[in-house]
Every structure is written in structure tokens, then in C-alpha cells.
Coordinates of C-alpha atoms and ligand atoms in Angstrom, one line a residue:
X1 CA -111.0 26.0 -49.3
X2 CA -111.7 27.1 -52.6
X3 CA -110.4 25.0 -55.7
X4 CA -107.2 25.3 -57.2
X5 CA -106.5 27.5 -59.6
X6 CA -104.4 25.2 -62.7
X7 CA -103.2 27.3 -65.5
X8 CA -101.3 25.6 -68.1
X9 CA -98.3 27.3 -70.2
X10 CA -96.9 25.8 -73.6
X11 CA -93.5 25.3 -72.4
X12 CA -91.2 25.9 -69.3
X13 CA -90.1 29.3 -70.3
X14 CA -93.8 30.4 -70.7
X15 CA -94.2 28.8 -67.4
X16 CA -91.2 31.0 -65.8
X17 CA -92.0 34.2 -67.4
X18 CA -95.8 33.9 -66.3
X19 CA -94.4 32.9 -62.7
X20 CA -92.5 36.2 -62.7
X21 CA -95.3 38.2 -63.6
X22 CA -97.8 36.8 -61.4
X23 CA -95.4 37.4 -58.3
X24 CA -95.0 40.9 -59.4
X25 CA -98.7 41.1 -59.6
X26 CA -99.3 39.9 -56.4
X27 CA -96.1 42.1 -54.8
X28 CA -97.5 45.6 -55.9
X29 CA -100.9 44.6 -54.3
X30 CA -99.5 43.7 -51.0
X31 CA -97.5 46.4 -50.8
X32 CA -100.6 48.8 -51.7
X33 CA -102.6 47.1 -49.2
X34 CA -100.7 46.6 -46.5
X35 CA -97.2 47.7 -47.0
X36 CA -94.8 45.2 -47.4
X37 CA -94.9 42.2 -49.5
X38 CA -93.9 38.5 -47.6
X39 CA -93.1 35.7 -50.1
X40 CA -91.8 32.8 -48.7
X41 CA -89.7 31.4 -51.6
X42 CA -88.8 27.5 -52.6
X43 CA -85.9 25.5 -53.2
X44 CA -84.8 22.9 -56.1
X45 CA -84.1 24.2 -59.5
X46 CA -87.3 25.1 -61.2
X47 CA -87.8 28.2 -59.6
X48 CA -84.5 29.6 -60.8
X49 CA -85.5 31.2 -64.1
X50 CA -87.9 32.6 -62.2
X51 CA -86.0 34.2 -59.4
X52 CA -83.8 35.5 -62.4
X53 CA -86.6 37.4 -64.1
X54 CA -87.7 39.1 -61.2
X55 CA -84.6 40.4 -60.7
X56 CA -84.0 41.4 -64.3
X57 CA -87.0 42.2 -66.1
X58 CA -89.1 42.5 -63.0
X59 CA -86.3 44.7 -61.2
X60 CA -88.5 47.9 -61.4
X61 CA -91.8 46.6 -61.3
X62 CA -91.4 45.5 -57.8
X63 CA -91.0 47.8 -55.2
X64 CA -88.1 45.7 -53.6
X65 CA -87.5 47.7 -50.5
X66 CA -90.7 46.4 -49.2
X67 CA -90.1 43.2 -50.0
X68 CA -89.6 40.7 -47.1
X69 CA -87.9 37.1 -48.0
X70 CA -88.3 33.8 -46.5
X71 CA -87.9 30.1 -47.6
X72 CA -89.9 27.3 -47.3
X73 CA -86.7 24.9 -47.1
X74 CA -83.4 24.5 -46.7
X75 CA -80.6 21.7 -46.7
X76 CA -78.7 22.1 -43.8
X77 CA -75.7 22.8 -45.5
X78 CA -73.6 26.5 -45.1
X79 CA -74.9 29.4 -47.3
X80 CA -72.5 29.6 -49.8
X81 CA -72.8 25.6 -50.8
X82 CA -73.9 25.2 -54.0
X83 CA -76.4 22.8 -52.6
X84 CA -78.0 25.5 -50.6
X85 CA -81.8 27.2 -51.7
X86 CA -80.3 30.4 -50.3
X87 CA -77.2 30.5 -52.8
X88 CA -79.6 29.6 -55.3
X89 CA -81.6 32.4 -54.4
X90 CA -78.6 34.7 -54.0
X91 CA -76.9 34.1 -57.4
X92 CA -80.2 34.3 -59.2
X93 CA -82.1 37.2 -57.7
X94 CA -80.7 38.6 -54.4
X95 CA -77.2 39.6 -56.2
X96 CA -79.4 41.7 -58.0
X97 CA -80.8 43.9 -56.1
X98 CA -80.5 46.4 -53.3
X99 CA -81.5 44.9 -49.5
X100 CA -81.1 45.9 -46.1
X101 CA -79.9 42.6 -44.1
X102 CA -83.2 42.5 -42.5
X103 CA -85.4 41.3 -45.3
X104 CA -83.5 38.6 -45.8
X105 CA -84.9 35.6 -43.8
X106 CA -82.8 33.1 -44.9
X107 CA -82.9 29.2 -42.5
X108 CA -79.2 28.7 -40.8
X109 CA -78.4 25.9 -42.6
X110 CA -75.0 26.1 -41.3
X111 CA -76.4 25.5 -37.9
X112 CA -77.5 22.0 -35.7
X113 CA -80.9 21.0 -38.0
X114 CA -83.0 21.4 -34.7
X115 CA -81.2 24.8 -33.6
X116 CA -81.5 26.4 -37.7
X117 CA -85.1 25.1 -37.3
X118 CA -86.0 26.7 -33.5
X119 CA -83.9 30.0 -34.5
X120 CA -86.3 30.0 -38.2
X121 CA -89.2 29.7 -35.9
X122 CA -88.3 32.8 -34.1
X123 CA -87.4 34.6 -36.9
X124 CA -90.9 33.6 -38.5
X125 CA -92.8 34.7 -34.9
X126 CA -90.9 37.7 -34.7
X127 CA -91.3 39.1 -38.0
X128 CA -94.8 38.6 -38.3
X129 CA -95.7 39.6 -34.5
X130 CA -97.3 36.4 -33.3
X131 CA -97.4 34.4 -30.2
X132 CA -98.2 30.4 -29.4
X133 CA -100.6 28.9 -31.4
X134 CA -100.6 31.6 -34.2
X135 CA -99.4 31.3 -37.4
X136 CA -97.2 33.5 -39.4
X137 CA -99.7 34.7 -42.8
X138 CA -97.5 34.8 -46.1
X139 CA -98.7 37.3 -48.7
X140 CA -97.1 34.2 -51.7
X141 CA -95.8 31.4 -50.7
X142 CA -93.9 29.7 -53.6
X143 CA -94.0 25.5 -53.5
X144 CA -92.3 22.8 -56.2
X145 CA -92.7 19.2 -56.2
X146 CA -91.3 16.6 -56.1
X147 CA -91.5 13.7 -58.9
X148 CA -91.9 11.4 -55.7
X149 CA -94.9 14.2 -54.5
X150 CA -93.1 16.1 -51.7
X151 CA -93.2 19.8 -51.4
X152 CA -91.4 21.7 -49.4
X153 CA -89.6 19.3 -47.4
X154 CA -92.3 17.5 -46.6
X155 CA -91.8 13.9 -48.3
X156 CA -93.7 11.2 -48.3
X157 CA -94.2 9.0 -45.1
X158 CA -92.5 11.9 -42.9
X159 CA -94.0 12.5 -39.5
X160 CA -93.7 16.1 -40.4
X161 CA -96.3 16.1 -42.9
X162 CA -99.1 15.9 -39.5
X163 CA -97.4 18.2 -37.9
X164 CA -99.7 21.0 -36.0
X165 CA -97.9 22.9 -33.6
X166 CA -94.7 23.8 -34.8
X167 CA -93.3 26.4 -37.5
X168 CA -91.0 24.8 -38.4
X169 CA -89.2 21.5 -38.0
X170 CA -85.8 19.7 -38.5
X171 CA -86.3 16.3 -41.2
X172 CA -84.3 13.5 -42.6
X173 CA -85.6 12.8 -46.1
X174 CA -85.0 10.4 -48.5
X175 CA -82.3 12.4 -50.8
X176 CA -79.4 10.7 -50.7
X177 CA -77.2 14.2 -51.5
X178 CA -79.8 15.9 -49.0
X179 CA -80.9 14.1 -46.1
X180 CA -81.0 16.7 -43.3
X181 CA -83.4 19.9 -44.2
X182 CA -85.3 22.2 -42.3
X183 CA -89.0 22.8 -43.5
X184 CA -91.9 24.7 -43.0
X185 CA -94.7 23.0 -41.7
X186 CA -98.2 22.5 -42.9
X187 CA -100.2 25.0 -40.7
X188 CA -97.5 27.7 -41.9
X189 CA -98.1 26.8 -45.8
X190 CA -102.3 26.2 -44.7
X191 CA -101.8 29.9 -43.5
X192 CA -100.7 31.5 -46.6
X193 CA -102.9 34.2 -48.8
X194 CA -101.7 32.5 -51.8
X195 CA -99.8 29.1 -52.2
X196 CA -98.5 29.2 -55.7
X197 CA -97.1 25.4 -57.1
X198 CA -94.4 25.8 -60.0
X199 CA -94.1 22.2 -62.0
X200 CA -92.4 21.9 -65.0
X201 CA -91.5 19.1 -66.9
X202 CA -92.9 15.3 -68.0
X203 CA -91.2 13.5 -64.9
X204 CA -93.5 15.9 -62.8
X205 CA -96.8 14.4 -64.7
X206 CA -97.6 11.8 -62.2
X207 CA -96.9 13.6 -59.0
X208 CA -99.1 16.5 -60.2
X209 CA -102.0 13.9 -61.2
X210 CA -101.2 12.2 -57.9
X211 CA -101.9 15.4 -56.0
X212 CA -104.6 16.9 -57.8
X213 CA -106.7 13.6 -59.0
X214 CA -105.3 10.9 -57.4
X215 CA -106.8 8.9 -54.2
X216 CA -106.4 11.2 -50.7
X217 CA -103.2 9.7 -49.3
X218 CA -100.9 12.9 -47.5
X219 CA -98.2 10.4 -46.1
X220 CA -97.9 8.9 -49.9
X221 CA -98.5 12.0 -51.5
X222 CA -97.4 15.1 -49.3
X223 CA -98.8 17.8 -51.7
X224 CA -102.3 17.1 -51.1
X225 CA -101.3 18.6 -47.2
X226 CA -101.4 21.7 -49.1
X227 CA -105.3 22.8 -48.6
X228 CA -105.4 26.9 -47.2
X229 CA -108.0 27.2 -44.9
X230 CA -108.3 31.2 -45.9
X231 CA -106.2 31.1 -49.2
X232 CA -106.2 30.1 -52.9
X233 CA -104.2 27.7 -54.4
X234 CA -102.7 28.6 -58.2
X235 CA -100.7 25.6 -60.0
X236 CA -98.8 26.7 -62.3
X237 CA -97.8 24.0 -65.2
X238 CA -96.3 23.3 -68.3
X239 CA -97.9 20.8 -70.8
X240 CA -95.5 18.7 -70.2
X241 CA -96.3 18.6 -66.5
X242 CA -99.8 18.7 -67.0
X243 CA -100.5 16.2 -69.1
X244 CA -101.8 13.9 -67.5
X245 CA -104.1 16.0 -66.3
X246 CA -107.8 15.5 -68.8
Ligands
6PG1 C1 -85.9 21.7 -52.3 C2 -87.2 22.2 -52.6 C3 -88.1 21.1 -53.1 C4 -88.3 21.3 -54.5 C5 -88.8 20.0 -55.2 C6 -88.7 20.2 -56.7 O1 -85.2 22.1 -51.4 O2 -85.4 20.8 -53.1 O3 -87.8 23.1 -51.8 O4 -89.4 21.0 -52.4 O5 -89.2 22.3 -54.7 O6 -87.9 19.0 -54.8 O7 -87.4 20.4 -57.1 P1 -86.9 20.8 -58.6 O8 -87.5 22.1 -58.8 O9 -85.4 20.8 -58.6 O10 -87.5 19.7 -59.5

């Protein structure tokens, strides 16, 4: 694996817009070289601004019908909760545009944790054509972090985080307003082109030195799971998340 890319922006917005027009970058290339565009999108509230620009000042730069969307997480919670990385999604960028049902991959979150995580699994191997033992290969796929160093759902001391086999997998993790989630696992991020990190803010300081200087310790700090065997890494920071960075 190649070393991550870190690119450090002044200030969250910078951070947002940059994030907006990286994804468009990377969209119109996908879709040139191999005609459709699979970015499997995260959770939590920094990507929001984001989401929100691509749908505004990104709407025509993208070719959208090409598009294909997944998630990395989801609370098991129904759709339309406000809790939900789906709403989220759907009140910042999907409201925007024009889909058909089928590029929208979203994890059943209204469903049994174990069934929304099976069914995401078959969505994932039907999508992108592959059997047992293969992985599905996302053009982006988007990751935050946690201030406690969990991405994804993926938090620390989770049995999860060594998973090898699976897709996808039902966890209980230690958010008290949302234990049960369904993740991806760390074969299907490992998979990816391009894993791009979003971090904003001066709580995320130590969990991004944790991950990218601190001692190797997945189970305490998750993140470092992240390490594409044929893919680059890009974090994208603000100062404020960066700095403890030298
Ligand atoms: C989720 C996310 C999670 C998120 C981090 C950071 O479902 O919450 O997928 O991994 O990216 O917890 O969350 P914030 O962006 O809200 O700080």
C-alpha cells in the first residue's frame, strides 16, 4: 500500500468544498473509464456539507444517472429517522436530484440487524457481479472518524474490526443513542480504488494522530484497519483536525 495522501484545508468549509470537488473529480473519471461511478458514502454529520454541494454546485458536473450509491453504515433504525445515514443522505443530496430506485443502495435499517446486514451483502454481491470469497471494488469510498478512532462502524475493541469473510456485518457499538448498526467490513473498505477520510474539527486531532502516527493497535484504534491493498488512501483535514499532526 502506498502512503496516504494528507491534504490539509484552512477551515471546515474549505475542507467541504474541496471534498465536493474531489468526488466530482473522481466521478467523471469512473464514469469515462468504465461507465458508472460506485461511491460508497458515510454516515455522522461531517459529510453533510458535502453531500449538499454535490447536489447543488456539483449538480451538473456529475453525471448522476451513472452514479451508483451505497453506505458504509447504518443505525438500524427506519429510513425516515432522523438518526438514519440514509435520511441524512436523502435531505442533503438525494432530494436533489433525479434517480432511478436502483442506484440507490441504501442498508434496511428498518430490518433485524443480522437480516439488513445479510440482505446489504446481497445487494453488494449482486450489484457488483461477484461470488464467495470476492470482494465488491468501490470506485470512492467515503470514511469519518470517530474522536474515539472508529470508522465506519467499526469501533474499537469490536470483533468486527478482524473480520475476513463477510461483507458486511450486524454490530453493537458503544453509542449510547446508537448501539445496533450494520457496517461494512474491512476486506470491503481494503477493496476500494480510493478510500477518502473526511475529519474536521479539534476533538478529531487525536484520533487522526492516533491513526496516522500513533503505535499499531487496530482493536484500540479501528482506522489504522484501513490499509487498501490495491488503492490509495486521501485524508482530508482541516487545521483544526490536523494539528497534531508535525
Ligand atoms: C456514523 C458514521 C461514523 C462517522 C463518525 C464521525 O454512522 O456515525 O458512519 O463512522 O463517520 O462517527 O461522525 P461525525 O462526522 O458526526 O463526527
Amino acid at each position: 500500500m502506498s502512503e496516504p495522501k494528507i491534504v490539509i484545508l484552512d477551515d471546515a468549509p474549505a475542507l467541504y468544498a474541496h471534498a465536493a470537488e474531489e468526488i466530482a473529480h473522481f466521478a467523471g473519471e469512473a464514469v469515462c473509464t468504465h461507465g458508472e461511478f460506485t461511491i460508497c458514502l458515510s454516515g455522522g454529520t461531517t459529510p453533510a456539507a458535502t453531500y449538499d454541494m454535490l447536489g447543488s454546485k456539483f449538480h451538473f458536473s456529475i453525471d448522476w444517472k451513472e452514479v451508483q450509491f451505497f453506505w458504509g453504515d447504518e443505525r438500524c433504525v427506519p429510513p425516515e429517522d432522523a438518526a438514519s445515514n440514509y435520511a441524512m443522505t436523502l435531505r442533503t443530496l438525494l432530494s436533489k436530484l433525479t434517480l432511478k430506485p436502483s442506484q440507490v443502495h441504501r442498508i434496511h435499517g428498518e430490518r433485524s440487524p443480522d437480516e439488513a446486514a445479510r440482505a446489504y451483502e446481497d445487494e453488494l454481491r449482486n450489484h457488483f457481479g461477484i461470488g464467495d470469497g470476492e470482494f465488491p471494488r468501490f470506485d470512492v469510498m467515503l470514511l469519518g472518524l470517530g474522536d474515539n478512532s472508529h470508522t465506519a462502524s467499526l469501533f474499537p475493541g469490536s470483533a468486527a474490526i478482524h473480520e475476513s469473510e463477510r461483507l458486511a456485518l450486524a454490530v453493537e457499538v458503544d453509542d449510547p443513542t446508537q448501539r445496533h448498526r450494520v457496517t461494512v467490513t474491512p476486506p470491503v473498505i481494503n477493496n476500494a480504488a480510493r478510500v477518502m477520510f473526511l475529519v474536521a474539527g479539534a476533538a478529531k486531532a487525536q484520533a487522526v494522530w492516533n491513526i496516522l502516527k500513533g503505535p499499531r493497535d487496530v482493536d484500540k484504534f479501528p482506522a489504522q484497519v484501513v490499509v487498501p491493498d490495491h488503492g490509495e488512501v486521501i485524508w482530508l483535514l482541516d487545521k483544526a483536525a490536523a494539528s497534531l499532526l508535525t
